[in-house]
Amino acid sequence: MEKVILAKTGLEVSRLAFGGAPLGDEYGATAEGEALATVQAAFDAGINIFDTSPYYGRGLSEKRLGEALKGPLRAGRDKIIIATKGGVLIDP
């Protein structure tokens, strides 16, 4: 996977990012194991920037990404960049 420097941050990121909406069941239900395996496959393919949002499944995407980082991806955590949205207020 080709890597680039992210603007002035100095962070080296994959040219392709992983979009986390499907982890939050935004396009249909995704089994927990399938979601975690997909995150792992993306990392194994060289993707190191993961974009998520509290909007995706009302936090489900962020929860699943967190589970992957605590479990299978723990060893590679220092190489992963997480992008999310800020300033979002979700009123249940």
CSV table of N, CA, C and O in Angstrom, one decimal:
chain,number,residue,atom,x,y,z
A,1,MET,N,0.9,-1.2,0.0
A,1,MET,CA,0.0,0.0,0.0
A,1,MET,C,0.9,1.2,0.0
A,1,MET,O,1.8,1.4,0.8
A,2,GLU,N,0.6,2.1,-0.9
A,2,GLU,CA,1.4,3.4,-1.0
A,2,GLU,C,1.1,4.2,0.2
A,2,GLU,O,-0.1,4.3,0.7
A,3,LYS,N,2.1,4.9,0.8
A,3,LYS,CA,1.9,5.7,1.9
A,3,LYS,C,2.2,7.2,1.5
A,3,LYS,O,3.1,7.4,0.6
A,4,VAL,N,1.6,8.1,2.2
A,4,VAL,CA,1.8,9.6,1.9
A,4,VAL,C,1.9,10.3,3.3
A,4,VAL,O,1.4,9.7,4.3
A,5,ILE,N,2.5,11.4,3.3
A,5,ILE,CA,2.5,12.3,4.5
A,5,ILE,C,1.3,13.1,4.5
A,5,ILE,O,0.9,13.8,3.6
A,6,LEU,N,0.6,13.1,5.7
A,6,LEU,CA,-0.7,13.8,5.8
A,6,LEU,C,-0.4,15.2,6.2
A,6,LEU,O,0.0,15.6,7.3
A,7,ALA,N,-0.5,16.1,5.1
A,7,ALA,CA,-0.3,17.5,5.2
A,7,ALA,C,0.9,17.9,6.1
A,7,ALA,O,2.0,17.3,5.9
A,8,LYS,N,0.7,18.8,7.0
A,8,LYS,CA,1.8,19.3,7.9
A,8,LYS,C,1.9,18.5,9.2
A,8,LYS,O,2.7,18.8,10.0
A,9,THR,N,1.2,17.4,9.3
A,9,THR,CA,1.2,16.6,10.6
A,9,THR,C,2.5,15.7,10.7
A,9,THR,O,2.9,15.4,11.8
A,10,GLY,N,3.0,15.4,9.5
A,10,GLY,CA,4.2,14.5,9.5
A,10,GLY,C,3.8,13.0,9.6
A,10,GLY,O,4.6,12.1,9.6
A,11,LEU,N,2.5,12.7,9.8
A,11,LEU,CA,2.0,11.4,9.9
A,11,LEU,C,2.0,10.7,8.5
A,11,LEU,O,1.6,11.2,7.5
A,12,GLU,N,2.5,9.5,8.5
A,12,GLU,CA,2.6,8.7,7.3
A,12,GLU,C,1.3,7.8,7.3
A,12,GLU,O,1.1,7.0,8.2
A,13,VAL,N,0.5,8.0,6.3
A,13,VAL,CA,-0.8,7.3,6.2
A,13,VAL,C,-0.9,6.6,4.8
A,13,VAL,O,-0.3,7.0,3.8
A,14,SER,N,-1.7,5.5,4.8
A,14,SER,CA,-2.0,4.9,3.5
A,14,SER,C,-2.8,5.8,2.6
A,14,SER,O,-3.6,6.6,3.1
A,15,ARG,N,-2.5,5.7,1.3
A,15,ARG,CA,-3.3,6.5,0.4
A,15,ARG,C,-4.8,6.2,0.4
A,15,ARG,O,-5.6,7.1,0.2
A,16,LEU,N,-5.1,5.0,0.7
A,16,LEU,CA,-6.5,4.7,0.9
A,16,LEU,C,-6.9,4.6,2.4
A,16,LEU,O,-6.1,4.1,3.2
A,17,ALA,N,-8.0,5.1,2.8
A,17,ALA,CA,-8.5,5.0,4.2
A,17,ALA,C,-9.6,4.0,4.3
A,17,ALA,O,-10.3,3.8,3.3
A,18,PHE,N,-9.8,3.5,5.4
A,18,PHE,CA,-10.9,2.6,5.7
A,18,PHE,C,-12.1,3.4,6.2
A,18,PHE,O,-12.0,4.1,7.2
A,19,GLY,N,-13.2,3.4,5.5
A,19,GLY,CA,-14.4,4.1,5.9
A,19,GLY,C,-15.2,3.2,6.9
A,19,GLY,O,-15.6,2.1,6.5
A,20,GLY,N,-15.5,3.7,8.1
A,20,GLY,CA,-16.1,2.9,9.1
A,20,GLY,C,-17.7,2.8,9.1
A,20,GLY,O,-18.2,2.2,10.0
A,21,ALA,N,-18.3,3.4,8.1
A,21,ALA,CA,-19.8,3.4,8.2
A,21,ALA,C,-20.4,2.0,8.2
A,21,ALA,O,-21.3,1.7,8.9
A,22,PRO,N,-19.8,1.0,7.4
A,22,PRO,CA,-20.4,-0.3,7.5
A,22,PRO,C,-20.2,-1.0,8.8
A,22,PRO,O,-21.0,-1.9,9.2
A,23,LEU,N,-19.2,-0.6,9.6
A,23,LEU,CA,-19.0,-1.1,10.9
A,23,LEU,C,-20.2,-0.8,11.8
A,23,LEU,O,-20.4,-1.4,12.8
A,24,GLY,N,-20.8,0.3,11.5
A,24,GLY,CA,-22.0,0.8,12.3
A,24,GLY,C,-23.3,0.4,11.7
A,24,GLY,O,-24.3,1.0,11.9
A,25,ASP,N,-23.3,-0.6,10.8
A,25,ASP,CA,-24.5,-1.2,10.1
A,25,ASP,C,-25.2,-0.2,9.3
A,25,ASP,O,-26.4,-0.2,9.1
A,26,GLU,N,-24.5,0.8,8.7
A,26,GLU,CA,-25.1,1.8,7.9
A,26,GLU,C,-25.7,1.3,6.6
A,26,GLU,O,-26.6,2.0,6.0
A,27,TYR,N,-25.2,0.2,6.1
A,27,TYR,CA,-25.6,-0.3,4.8
A,27,TYR,C,-26.2,-1.7,5.0
A,27,TYR,O,-26.3,-2.5,4.0
A,28,GLY,N,-26.7,-2.0,6.2
A,28,GLY,CA,-27.2,-3.3,6.5
A,28,GLY,C,-26.4,-3.9,7.7
A,28,GLY,O,-25.3,-3.4,8.0
A,29,ALA,N,-27.0,-4.9,8.3
A,29,ALA,CA,-26.4,-5.5,9.4
A,29,ALA,C,-25.1,-6.2,9.1
A,29,ALA,O,-25.0,-6.9,8.0
A,30,THR,N,-24.1,-6.0,9.9
A,30,THR,CA,-22.8,-6.7,9.8
A,30,THR,C,-22.5,-7.4,11.1
A,30,THR,O,-22.6,-6.8,12.2
A,31,ALA,N,-22.2,-8.7,11.0
A,31,ALA,CA,-21.9,-9.5,12.2
A,31,ALA,C,-20.7,-9.0,12.8
A,31,ALA,O,-19.7,-8.5,12.2
A,32,GLU,N,-20.6,-9.1,14.2
A,32,GLU,CA,-19.5,-8.6,14.9
A,32,GLU,C,-18.2,-9.2,14.4
A,32,GLU,O,-17.2,-8.5,14.2
A,33,GLY,N,-18.1,-10.5,14.3
A,33,GLY,CA,-16.9,-11.2,13.8
A,33,GLY,C,-16.5,-10.7,12.4
A,33,GLY,O,-15.3,-10.6,12.2
A,34,GLU,N,-17.5,-10.5,11.6
A,34,GLU,CA,-17.2,-10.1,10.2
A,34,GLU,C,-16.6,-8.6,10.2
A,34,GLU,O,-15.7,-8.3,9.5
A,35,ALA,N,-17.2,-7.8,11.1
A,35,ALA,CA,-16.7,-6.4,11.2
A,35,ALA,C,-15.2,-6.4,11.7
A,35,ALA,O,-14.4,-5.7,11.1
A,36,LEU,N,-14.9,-7.2,12.7
A,36,LEU,CA,-13.5,-7.2,13.2
A,36,LEU,C,-12.6,-7.8,12.2
A,36,LEU,O,-11.4,-7.4,12.0
A,37,ALA,N,-13.0,-8.9,11.5
A,37,ALA,CA,-12.2,-9.5,10.4
A,37,ALA,C,-11.9,-8.5,9.3
A,37,ALA,O,-10.8,-8.5,8.7
A,38,THR,N,-12.9,-7.7,9.0
A,38,THR,CA,-12.7,-6.7,7.9
A,38,THR,C,-11.7,-5.6,8.3
A,38,THR,O,-10.8,-5.3,7.5
A,39,VAL,N,-11.7,-5.2,9.5
A,39,VAL,CA,-10.7,-4.2,10.0
A,39,VAL,C,-9.3,-4.9,9.9
A,39,VAL,O,-8.4,-4.2,9.5
A,40,GLN,N,-9.2,-6.1,10.4
A,40,GLN,CA,-7.9,-6.8,10.3
A,40,GLN,C,-7.4,-6.9,8.9
A,40,GLN,O,-6.3,-6.7,8.6
A,41,ALA,N,-8.3,-7.3,8.0
A,41,ALA,CA,-7.9,-7.5,6.6
A,41,ALA,C,-7.4,-6.2,6.0
A,41,ALA,O,-6.5,-6.1,5.2
A,42,ALA,N,-8.1,-5.1,6.3
A,42,ALA,CA,-7.7,-3.7,5.8
A,42,ALA,C,-6.3,-3.4,6.3
A,42,ALA,O,-5.4,-3.0,5.6
A,43,PHE,N,-6.1,-3.7,7.6
A,43,PHE,CA,-4.7,-3.4,8.2
A,43,PHE,C,-3.7,-4.3,7.6
A,43,PHE,O,-2.6,-3.9,7.2
A,44,ASP,N,-4.0,-5.6,7.4
A,44,ASP,CA,-3.1,-6.5,6.7
A,44,ASP,C,-2.7,-6.1,5.3
A,44,ASP,O,-1.7,-6.4,4.8
A,45,ALA,N,-3.7,-5.4,4.6
A,45,ALA,CA,-3.5,-4.9,3.3
A,45,ALA,C,-2.7,-3.6,3.2
A,45,ALA,O,-2.3,-3.1,2.2
A,46,GLY,N,-2.3,-3.1,4.4
A,46,GLY,CA,-1.5,-1.9,4.5
A,46,GLY,C,-2.3,-0.6,4.8
A,46,GLY,O,-1.7,0.5,4.9
A,47,ILE,N,-3.6,-0.7,5.0
A,47,ILE,CA,-4.3,0.5,5.4
A,47,ILE,C,-4.1,0.8,6.8
A,47,ILE,O,-4.2,-0.1,7.7
A,48,ASN,N,-3.7,2.0,7.1
A,48,ASN,CA,-3.4,2.4,8.5
A,48,ASN,C,-4.2,3.6,9.0
A,48,ASN,O,-4.0,4.1,10.1
A,49,ILE,N,-5.1,4.1,8.2
A,49,ILE,CA,-6.0,5.2,8.6
A,49,ILE,C,-7.4,4.8,8.5
A,49,ILE,O,-7.9,4.3,7.5
A,50,PHE,N,-8.1,4.9,9.6
A,50,PHE,CA,-9.5,4.4,9.8
A,50,PHE,C,-10.4,5.6,10.1
A,50,PHE,O,-10.1,6.3,11.1
A,51,ASP,N,-11.4,5.9,9.3
A,51,ASP,CA,-12.3,7.0,9.5
A,51,ASP,C,-13.6,6.5,10.1
A,51,ASP,O,-14.2,5.5,9.5
A,52,THR,N,-14.0,7.1,11.1
A,52,THR,CA,-15.3,6.6,11.8
A,52,THR,C,-16.0,7.9,12.3
A,52,THR,O,-15.6,9.0,12.0
A,53,SER,N,-17.2,7.6,12.9
A,53,SER,CA,-18.0,8.7,13.3
A,53,SER,C,-19.0,8.2,14.4
A,53,SER,O,-19.5,7.1,14.3
A,54,PRO,N,-19.3,9.1,15.4
A,54,PRO,CA,-20.4,8.7,16.3
A,54,PRO,C,-21.8,8.5,15.6
A,54,PRO,O,-22.7,7.9,16.1
A,55,TYR,N,-21.9,9.1,14.4
A,55,TYR,CA,-23.1,9.0,13.6
A,55,TYR,C,-23.3,7.5,13.1
A,55,TYR,O,-24.4,7.1,12.9
A,56,TYR,N,-22.2,6.8,12.8
A,56,TYR,CA,-22.4,5.5,12.3
A,56,TYR,C,-22.8,4.5,13.3
A,56,TYR,O,-22.1,4.0,14.1
A,57,GLY,N,-24.1,4.2,13.2
A,57,GLY,CA,-24.7,3.2,14.2
A,57,GLY,C,-24.8,3.7,15.6
A,57,GLY,O,-24.7,2.9,16.5
A,58,ARG,N,-24.9,5.0,15.7
A,58,ARG,CA,-24.9,5.7,17.1
A,58,ARG,C,-23.8,5.2,18.0
A,58,ARG,O,-23.9,4.8,19.1
A,59,GLY,N,-22.6,5.2,17.4
A,59,GLY,CA,-21.4,4.8,18.1
A,59,GLY,C,-20.9,3.3,17.9
A,59,GLY,O,-19.8,3.0,18.3
A,60,LEU,N,-21.7,2.6,17.2
A,60,LEU,CA,-21.3,1.2,16.9
A,60,LEU,C,-20.0,1.0,16.1
A,60,LEU,O,-19.2,0.2,16.4
A,61,SER,N,-19.9,1.9,15.1
A,61,SER,CA,-18.6,1.8,14.3
A,61,SER,C,-17.4,2.1,15.2
A,61,SER,O,-16.4,1.3,15.2
A,62,GLU,N,-17.5,3.1,16.1
A,62,GLU,CA,-16.3,3.4,17.0
A,62,GLU,C,-16.1,2.3,18.0
A,62,GLU,O,-15.0,1.9,18.3
A,63,LYS,N,-17.2,1.7,18.5
A,63,LYS,CA,-17.1,0.6,19.4
A,63,LYS,C,-16.4,-0.6,18.8
A,63,LYS,O,-15.5,-1.2,19.3
A,64,ARG,N,-16.8,-1.0,17.6
A,64,ARG,CA,-16.2,-2.1,16.9
A,64,ARG,C,-14.7,-1.8,16.5
A,64,ARG,O,-13.9,-2.7,16.6
A,65,LEU,N,-14.4,-0.6,16.1
A,65,LEU,CA,-13.0,-0.3,15.8
A,65,LEU,C,-12.2,-0.4,17.0
A,65,LEU,O,-11.1,-0.9,17.0
A,66,GLY,N,-12.8,0.1,18.1
A,66,GLY,CA,-12.1,0.0,19.4
A,66,GLY,C,-11.8,-1.5,19.8
A,66,GLY,O,-10.8,-1.8,20.3
A,67,GLU,N,-12.8,-2.3,19.6
A,67,GLU,CA,-12.7,-3.8,19.9
A,67,GLU,C,-11.5,-4.4,19.1
A,67,GLU,O,-10.7,-5.2,19.6
A,68,ALA,N,-11.5,-4.0,17.8
A,68,ALA,CA,-10.4,-4.5,17.0
A,68,ALA,C,-9.0,-4.0,17.5
A,68,ALA,O,-8.0,-4.8,17.5
A,69,LEU,N,-9.0,-2.8,17.9
A,69,LEU,CA,-7.7,-2.3,18.4
A,69,LEU,C,-7.3,-2.9,19.8
A,69,LEU,O,-6.1,-3.0,20.1
A,70,LYS,N,-8.2,-3.3,20.6
A,70,LYS,CA,-7.9,-3.9,21.8
A,70,LYS,C,-7.5,-5.4,21.6
A,70,LYS,O,-6.8,-5.9,22.4
A,71,GLY,N,-8.1,-6.0,20.6
A,71,GLY,CA,-7.8,-7.4,20.3
A,71,GLY,C,-6.8,-7.6,19.2
A,71,GLY,O,-5.6,-7.4,19.5
A,72,PRO,N,-7.3,-8.0,18.1
A,72,PRO,CA,-6.3,-8.4,17.0
A,72,PRO,C,-5.3,-7.4,16.6
A,72,PRO,O,-4.2,-7.8,16.2
A,73,LEU,N,-5.6,-6.1,16.6
A,73,LEU,CA,-4.7,-5.1,16.1
A,73,LEU,C,-3.9,-4.5,17.2
A,73,LEU,O,-3.1,-3.5,17.0
A,74,ARG,N,-4.0,-5.0,18.4
A,74,ARG,CA,-3.2,-4.4,19.5
A,74,ARG,C,-1.7,-4.2,19.2
A,74,ARG,O,-1.2,-3.1,19.5
A,75,ALA,N,-1.1,-5.2,18.6
A,75,ALA,CA,0.3,-5.1,18.3
A,75,ALA,C,0.6,-4.0,17.3
A,75,ALA,O,1.7,-3.5,17.4
A,76,GLY,N,-0.3,-3.7,16.4
A,76,GLY,CA,0.0,-2.7,15.4
A,76,GLY,C,-0.6,-1.3,15.8
A,76,GLY,O,-0.6,-0.4,14.9
A,77,ARG,N,-1.2,-1.2,17.0
A,77,ARG,CA,-1.9,0.0,17.3
A,77,ARG,C,-1.1,1.3,17.1
A,77,ARG,O,-1.6,2.3,16.7
A,78,ASP,N,0.2,1.3,17.4
A,78,ASP,CA,1.0,2.5,17.3
A,78,ASP,C,1.2,2.9,15.8
A,78,ASP,O,1.7,4.0,15.5
A,79,LYS,N,0.8,2.1,14.9
A,79,LYS,CA,0.9,2.4,13.4
A,79,LYS,C,-0.5,2.9,12.8
A,79,LYS,O,-0.5,3.2,11.7
A,80,ILE,N,-1.5,2.9,13.7
A,80,ILE,CA,-2.8,3.2,13.2
A,80,ILE,C,-3.3,4.7,13.5
A,80,ILE,O,-3.1,5.1,14.6
A,81,ILE,N,-3.8,5.3,12.5
A,81,ILE,CA,-4.4,6.7,12.7
A,81,ILE,C,-5.9,6.6,12.6
A,81,ILE,O,-6.4,5.9,11.7
A,82,ILE,N,-6.6,7.2,13.6
A,82,ILE,CA,-8.0,7.2,13.6
A,82,ILE,C,-8.5,8.6,13.3
A,82,ILE,O,-8.1,9.6,14.0
A,83,ALA,N,-9.4,8.7,12.3
A,83,ALA,CA,-10.0,10.0,12.0
A,83,ALA,C,-11.5,9.9,12.4
A,83,ALA,O,-12.1,8.8,12.2
A,84,THR,N,-12.0,10.9,13.0
A,84,THR,CA,-13.4,10.9,13.4
A,84,THR,C,-14.0,12.3,13.3
A,84,THR,O,-13.3,13.2,12.8
A,85,LYS,N,-15.2,12.5,13.6
A,85,LYS,CA,-15.9,13.8,13.5
A,85,LYS,C,-16.0,14.3,14.9
A,85,LYS,O,-16.3,13.6,15.8
A,86,GLY,N,-15.8,15.6,15.1
A,86,GLY,CA,-15.9,16.3,16.4
A,86,GLY,C,-17.0,17.3,16.4
A,86,GLY,O,-17.5,17.7,15.3
A,87,GLY,N,-17.5,17.6,17.6
A,87,GLY,CA,-18.5,18.6,17.7
A,87,GLY,C,-19.9,18.1,17.4
A,87,GLY,O,-20.8,18.9,17.1
A,88,VAL,N,-20.1,16.8,17.4
A,88,VAL,CA,-21.4,16.2,17.0
A,88,VAL,C,-22.1,15.9,18.3
A,88,VAL,O,-21.6,15.2,19.2
A,89,LEU,N,-23.4,16.4,18.4
A,89,LEU,CA,-24.2,16.0,19.5
A,89,LEU,C,-25.4,15.2,19.0
A,89,LEU,O,-26.1,15.6,18.2
A,90,ILE,N,-25.4,14.0,19.5
A,90,ILE,CA,-26.5,13.1,19.2
A,90,ILE,C,-27.5,13.0,20.4
A,90,ILE,O,-27.1,12.6,21.5
A,91,ASP,N,-28.7,13.4,20.2
A,91,ASP,CA,-29.7,13.4,21.2
A,91,ASP,C,-30.6,12.2,21.1
A,91,ASP,O,-31.3,12.1,20.1
A,92,PRO,N,-30.4,11.2,22.0
A,92,PRO,CA,-31.2,10.0,21.9
A,92,PRO,C,-32.7,10.3,21.9
A,92,PRO,O,-33.5,9.6,21.5
